[in-house]
Amino acid sequence: MSTPYPFTAIVGQDDLRLGLLLNAVSPAVGGVLVRGEKGTAKSTAVRALAALMPEVSVVPGCRFSCDPASPDPACPDGPHADAAGVPRPARTVELPVGASEDRLVGALDIERALSEGVKAFEPGLLADAHRGILYVDEVNLLHDHLVDLLLDAAAMGASYVEREGVSVRHAARFLLVGTMNPEEGELRPQLLDRFGLTVEVSASRDTDERVEVVRRRLAYDDDPEGFAARWAEEEGALRERIAAARALLPRVVLGDGVLRQIAATCAAFEVDGMRADIVMARTATALAAWAGREEVTADDVRQAALLALPHRRRRNPFDAPGLDEDKLDQTLDEAGGDRGQDDEDPDPGPDGGGDGGGGGGGVPPQADGEDRTPPRADGGADDTPSQAPEGAPDAPGRPAGGEQRPVASAEPFRTKTLSVPGLGEGAAGRRSRARTEHGRTTGSRRPEGALTKLHLAATVRAAAPHQRARGRVGRGLVVRRDDLRQATREGREGNLVLFVVDASGSMAARQRMSAVKGAVLSLLLDAYQRRDKVGLVTFRGREAEVALPPTSSVDAAAARLESLPTGGRTPLAAGLLKAHDVLRVERLRDPSRRPLLVVVTDGRATGGPEPVALAGRAGRLHRSEGTASVVVDCETGYVRLGLAGELARELGGTAVTLDELRADAIAGLVKDVTAAGRAA
């Protein structure tokens, strides 16, 4: 077994270490979600925490790590009467993103259950993680139904496995740690709420600190055991401090005044439900125990709020998690907490250093007022006004395409569902019909590999004709492997929604482009709720560019959309061809995810020879490959040329206006996108 990197050797990342240590002191806090960019020691810190966890005493031979002092009465390996315990280190169990449901919760041997009536159960990762740490890297990429099972088990402290009326229950209490890169997509708000704490991590911008990170990492890679030995004393001291805080925790007093501060804070920040209040109370208590105190202070409440509230305040995927610290201080003071009355340093940091990074628990790394707009892919400025008229040729020294200042989007609205026709087999989602592991049962088939969803009636029908030949005696049904039938189910899949947005001069009128951005933003919100991947292609001036490659991060697409400049000619064909290249690559990467092409334009095409004919040929290319498409017609005014409708016919899709895209106006018009290749 490889030597883990020492927890105390991690440089910086005070919020990350504090969040993990508080859960080690009090697992009732509910775990921690670590959000941040790649290469910021997220995984290293989680794996290093296991070495600091106290040993656990387990019943010998029990696959579910039962505590001999209070064994689980429903343990499948039980009963454990008067069993002598044996100590072992706490485990860190990693849940891979591609794990199956059976790998997570365990699996029943259905054949033995039907033919012999026994519960032959193979434990899953939840059983392995009992009384230890369950680590989910890239938790935002985990399938929704697995996240639901995982968080239900974490909340109830038990896991249930049911197959056609046969059920097994076992204890599953663990410290849940998830890490994620927000650029790859967000968790749903109701799933975010199930994590007790959240912390934001980012790479240090301090040169000396970065040098120290590299120095220590190189030393560890050269001699892991020697490096760990040099930090053994600090590791031992931290391990003892965790044990002391655990012992002190039951004696910590949470006074009524502090409880009022917690309730007032959650109410002031309009947090949904009561889970935040409970988590804040437990976190504040753990902070006091960590500091060696038997009474919770207002400073503990403040730090608990910074760790427990930011991720619970997101109302949509485009809201950045965070907390207004001035408002927090004012709320605490108004609730009766004079935070200056206690001069004692609560020392919540893992190295005794203040409040874990300047009160940054869960606070985004940007300072107030800092520009959060991402840079353009070409490095150019997005706010350069242009004095050239719409559609004028590009002049030397002028930004390409006669660039104009980006405009804000209009208020988003609810849209009707645009779905891909037919029956897919893509990743679980909520947009188009698909064969899935979850959903309504539509039939049966012979299983390919392990049986996961039994179709009981079909299995009985397959076994019934052979009972006499198999020598059946009595009431039991003689079932063989060949009789088993897998249930086929129909649910919904997530798609790749690729937006192709016209940013040319003909779209540049501020009110018009604001409405266009509002429509695309509305469709992005819909894509977020339906668990789609999204991509963004824009075209203006002389060429098209991929503003955002296909990703699960819908909020990244929204940020790119807000900073989108406009102006110049309309290279519609270039935009469609660029979209074709993107879809071609994505089909190789993820062939089961079906695409939906959404072209947002007024249909005009300018620049180069025969621009309209070129756009038509590009549209027919998508049509020939079976790409489902819809054209959002942005043409306004009394005189309409109908060019967007012509483009939709070339694509083999449907055209809708901005007004028709709203709510009930679209009913019956784009309930399902016209199948590609169908006669226009």
GROMACS .gro file of N, CA, C and O in nm, residues 279-335:
model
  228
  279VAL      N    1  -2.721   2.203   1.073
  279VAL     CA    2  -2.579   2.189   1.036
  279VAL      C    3  -2.496   2.298   1.100
  279VAL      O    4  -2.385   2.273   1.151
  280MET      N    5  -2.547   2.422   1.100
  280MET     CA    6  -2.473   2.531   1.163
  280MET      C    7  -2.452   2.505   1.312
  280MET      O    8  -2.343   2.531   1.366
  281ALA      N    9  -2.554   2.454   1.380
  281ALA     CA   10  -2.542   2.424   1.523
  281ALA      C   11  -2.435   2.318   1.546
  281ALA      O   12  -2.350   2.330   1.636
  282ARG      N   13  -2.436   2.213   1.468
  282ARG     CA   14  -2.337   2.106   1.485
  282ARG      C   15  -2.196   2.155   1.449
  282ARG      O   16  -2.098   2.118   1.514
  283THR      N   17  -2.187   2.237   1.346
  283THR     CA   18  -2.056   2.288   1.306
  283THR      C   19  -1.999   2.383   1.411
  283THR      O   20  -1.880   2.376   1.444
  284ALA      N   21  -2.083   2.471   1.465
  284ALA     CA   22  -2.037   2.563   1.569
  284ALA      C   23  -1.991   2.487   1.692
  284ALA      O   24  -1.891   2.523   1.756
  285THR      N   25  -2.061   2.380   1.726
  285THR     CA   26  -2.022   2.297   1.840
  285THR      C   27  -1.887   2.230   1.813
  285THR      O   28  -1.800   2.225   1.902
  286ALA      N   29  -1.869   2.179   1.691
  286ALA     CA   30  -1.741   2.115   1.656
  286ALA      C   31  -1.628   2.217   1.657
  286ALA      O   32  -1.514   2.185   1.697
  287LEU      N   33  -1.656   2.341   1.614
  287LEU     CA   34  -1.554   2.445   1.616
  287LEU      C   35  -1.510   2.476   1.759
  287LEU      O   36  -1.390   2.494   1.787
  288ALA      N   37  -1.605   2.482   1.852
  288ALA     CA   38  -1.570   2.507   1.992
  288ALA      C   39  -1.486   2.392   2.047
  288ALA      O   40  -1.385   2.416   2.116
  289ALA      N   41  -1.524   2.269   2.018
  289ALA     CA   42  -1.446   2.153   2.065
  289ALA      C   43  -1.307   2.153   2.003
  289ALA      O   44  -1.207   2.121   2.070
  290TRP      N   45  -1.298   2.191   1.877
  290TRP     CA   46  -1.168   2.196   1.810
  290TRP      C   47  -1.076   2.300   1.875
  290TRP      O   48  -0.955   2.280   1.885
  291ALA      N   49  -1.135   2.409   1.922
  291ALA     CA   50  -1.057   2.513   1.989
  291ALA      C   51  -1.034   2.483   2.136
  291ALA      O   52  -0.969   2.561   2.206
  292GLY      N   53  -1.089   2.372   2.186
  292GLY     CA   54  -1.067   2.334   2.325
  292GLY      C   55  -1.157   2.406   2.423
  292GLY      O   56  -1.125   2.417   2.541
  293ARG      N   57  -1.273   2.456   2.377
  293ARG     CA   58  -1.365   2.529   2.463
  293ARG      C   59  -1.492   2.448   2.485
  293ARG      O   60  -1.530   2.367   2.401
  294GLU      N   61  -1.559   2.474   2.596
  294GLU     CA   62  -1.683   2.404   2.628
  294GLU      C   63  -1.805   2.492   2.603
  294GLU      O   64  -1.916   2.455   2.641
  295GLU      N   65  -1.787   2.606   2.542
  295GLU     CA   66  -1.899   2.695   2.514
  295GLU      C   67  -1.884   2.753   2.374
  295GLU      O   68  -1.775   2.796   2.334
  296VAL      N   69  -1.993   2.754   2.300
  296VAL     CA   70  -1.993   2.807   2.163
  296VAL      C   71  -2.003   2.959   2.169
  296VAL      O   72  -2.081   3.016   2.246
  297THR      N   73  -1.923   3.027   2.087
  297THR     CA   74  -1.923   3.172   2.081
  297THR      C   75  -1.979   3.222   1.949
  297THR      O   76  -2.000   3.144   1.855
  298ALA      N   77  -1.998   3.353   1.942
  298ALA     CA   78  -2.048   3.414   1.818
  298ALA      C   79  -1.950   3.396   1.704
  298ALA      O   80  -1.989   3.386   1.587
  299ASP      N   81  -1.819   3.393   1.736
  299ASP     CA   82  -1.720   3.369   1.630
  299ASP      C   83  -1.736   3.230   1.571
  299ASP      O   84  -1.715   3.210   1.450
  300ASP      N   85  -1.772   3.132   1.655
  300ASP     CA   86  -1.798   2.998   1.604
  300ASP      C   87  -1.919   2.999   1.510
  300ASP      O   88  -1.919   2.933   1.405
  301VAL      N   89  -2.021   3.074   1.548
  301VAL     CA   90  -2.140   3.083   1.464
  301VAL      C   91  -2.106   3.148   1.330
  301VAL      O   92  -2.152   3.104   1.224
  302ARG      N   93  -2.024   3.251   1.334
  302ARG     CA   94  -1.985   3.320   1.211
  302ARG      C   95  -1.911   3.226   1.117
  302ARG      O   96  -1.941   3.218   0.997
  303GLN      N   97  -1.813   3.153   1.170
  303GLN     CA   98  -1.737   3.062   1.085
  303GLN      C   99  -1.825   2.947   1.036
  303GLN      O  100  -1.813   2.904   0.921
  304ALA      N  101  -1.917   2.901   1.121
  304ALA     CA  102  -2.008   2.795   1.079
  304ALA      C  103  -2.096   2.843   0.964
  304ALA      O  104  -2.124   2.768   0.870
  305ALA      N  105  -2.141   2.968   0.968
  305ALA     CA  106  -2.223   3.022   0.860
  305ALA      C  107  -2.146   3.027   0.729
  305ALA      O  108  -2.200   2.996   0.622
  306LEU      N  109  -2.018   3.065   0.735
  306LEU     CA  110  -1.936   3.074   0.614
  306LEU      C  111  -1.912   2.937   0.552
  306LEU      O  112  -1.887   2.926   0.431
  307LEU      N  113  -1.922   2.833   0.631
  307LEU     CA  114  -1.901   2.697   0.579
  307LEU      C  115  -2.032   2.630   0.539
  307LEU      O  116  -2.033   2.548   0.447
  308ALA      N  117  -2.142   2.662   0.607
  308ALA     CA  118  -2.265   2.586   0.589
  308ALA      C  119  -2.370   2.653   0.502
  308ALA      O  120  -2.462   2.585   0.454
  309LEU      N  121  -2.360   2.784   0.478
  309LEU     CA  122  -2.468   2.854   0.408
  309LEU      C  123  -2.446   2.885   0.261
  309LEU      O  124  -2.543   2.889   0.185
  310PRO      N  125  -2.322   2.913   0.215
  310PRO     CA  126  -2.308   2.962   0.077
  310PRO      C  127  -2.373   2.874  -0.029
  310PRO      O  128  -2.442   2.923  -0.119
  311HIS      N  129  -2.354   2.742  -0.022
  311HIS     CA  130  -2.409   2.655  -0.126
  311HIS      C  131  -2.559   2.637  -0.113
  311HIS      O  132  -2.622   2.582  -0.204
  312ARG      N  133  -2.617   2.680  -0.002
  312ARG     CA  134  -2.761   2.668   0.017
  312ARG      C  135  -2.836   2.792  -0.029
  312ARG      O  136  -2.958   2.798  -0.017
  313ARG      N  137  -2.765   2.892  -0.077
  313ARG     CA  138  -2.829   3.016  -0.120
  313ARG      C  139  -2.841   3.027  -0.271
  313ARG      O  140  -2.889   3.126  -0.323
  314ARG      N  141  -2.800   2.926  -0.345
  314ARG     CA  142  -2.811   2.929  -0.491
  314ARG      C  143  -2.956   2.910  -0.532
  314ARG      O  144  -3.019   2.812  -0.493
  315ARG      N  145  -3.009   3.004  -0.609
  315ARG     CA  146  -3.146   2.992  -0.657
  315ARG      C  147  -3.151   2.939  -0.801
  315ARG      O  148  -3.252   2.888  -0.844
  316ASN      N  149  -3.044   2.955  -0.876
  316ASN     CA  150  -3.036   2.898  -1.010
  316ASN      C  151  -2.889   2.872  -1.040
  316ASN      O  152  -2.802   2.917  -0.967
  317PRO      N  153  -2.859   2.796  -1.147
  317PRO     CA  154  -2.720   2.756  -1.169
  317PRO      C  155  -2.627   2.870  -1.201
  317PRO      O  156  -2.505   2.852  -1.200
  318PHE      N  157  -2.680   2.990  -1.228
  318PHE     CA  158  -2.593   3.101  -1.264
  318PHE      C  159  -2.557   3.188  -1.143
  318PHE      O  160  -2.485   3.285  -1.156
  319ASP      N  161  -2.610   3.152  -1.026
  319ASP     CA  162  -2.574   3.224  -0.904
  319ASP      C  163  -2.443   3.169  -0.850
  319ASP      O  164  -2.430   3.048  -0.831
  320ALA      N  165  -2.347   3.256  -0.823
  320ALA     CA  166  -2.222   3.212  -0.762
  320ALA      C  167  -2.245   3.191  -0.613
  320ALA      O  168  -2.307   3.273  -0.547
  321PRO      N  169  -2.197   3.078  -0.557
  321PRO     CA  170  -2.213   3.059  -0.414
  321PRO      C  171  -2.131   3.161  -0.337
  321PRO      O  172  -2.023   3.200  -0.378
  322GLY      N  173  -2.182   3.206  -0.226
  322GLY     CA  174  -2.110   3.305  -0.148
  322GLY      C  175  -2.200   3.366  -0.043
  322GLY      O  176  -2.320   3.337  -0.037
  323LEU      N  177  -2.142   3.449   0.041
  323LEU     CA  178  -2.213   3.507   0.152
  323LEU      C  179  -2.165   3.650   0.171
  323LEU      O  180  -2.044   3.676   0.165
  324ASP      N  181  -2.258   3.743   0.193
  324ASP     CA  182  -2.224   3.881   0.221
  324ASP      C  183  -2.181   3.889   0.367
  324ASP      O  184  -2.263   3.881   0.459
  325GLU      N  185  -2.051   3.906   0.390
  325GLU     CA  186  -1.999   3.902   0.527
  325GLU      C  187  -2.041   4.024   0.608
  325GLU      O  188  -2.057   4.015   0.730
  326ASP      N  189  -2.060   4.138   0.546
  326ASP     CA  190  -2.110   4.255   0.619
  326ASP      C  191  -2.251   4.230   0.671
  326ASP      O  192  -2.283   4.264   0.786
  327LYS      N  193  -2.334   4.171   0.587
  327LYS     CA  194  -2.470   4.138   0.630
  327LYS      C  195  -2.467   4.034   0.740
  327LYS      O  196  -2.547   4.039   0.835
  328LEU      N  197  -2.373   3.937   0.730
  328LEU     CA  198  -2.360   3.835   0.833
  328LEU      C  199  -2.325   3.897   0.967
  328LEU      O  200  -2.386   3.865   1.071
  329ASP      N  201  -2.227   3.986   0.968
  329ASP     CA  202  -2.187   4.051   1.093
  329ASP      C  203  -2.302   4.132   1.153
  329ASP      O  204  -2.324   4.131   1.274
  330GLN      N  205  -2.374   4.204   1.068
  330GLN     CA  206  -2.486   4.284   1.115
  330GLN      C  207  -2.594   4.195   1.177
  330GLN      O  208  -2.651   4.228   1.282
  331THR      N  209  -2.622   4.081   1.112
  331THR     CA  210  -2.724   3.990   1.164
  331THR      C  211  -2.685   3.934   1.299
  331THR      O  212  -2.768   3.925   1.391
  332LEU      N  213  -2.557   3.896   1.313
  332LEU     CA  214  -2.511   3.841   1.440
  332LEU      C  215  -2.520   3.945   1.551
  332LEU      O  216  -2.559   3.915   1.665
  333ASP      N  217  -2.485   4.068   1.520
  333ASP     CA  218  -2.492   4.174   1.621
  333ASP      C  219  -2.636   4.202   1.661
  333ASP      O  220  -2.667   4.220   1.779
  334GLU      N  221  -2.725   4.207   1.562
  334GLU     CA  222  -2.866   4.236   1.591
  334GLU      C  223  -2.932   4.125   1.671
  334GLU      O  224  -3.026   4.148   1.746
  335ALA      N  225  -2.880   4.001   1.653
  335ALA     CA  226  -2.937   3.887   1.727
  335ALA      C  227  -2.883   3.877   1.868
  335ALA      O  228  -2.910   3.779   1.938
   0.00000   0.00000   0.00000
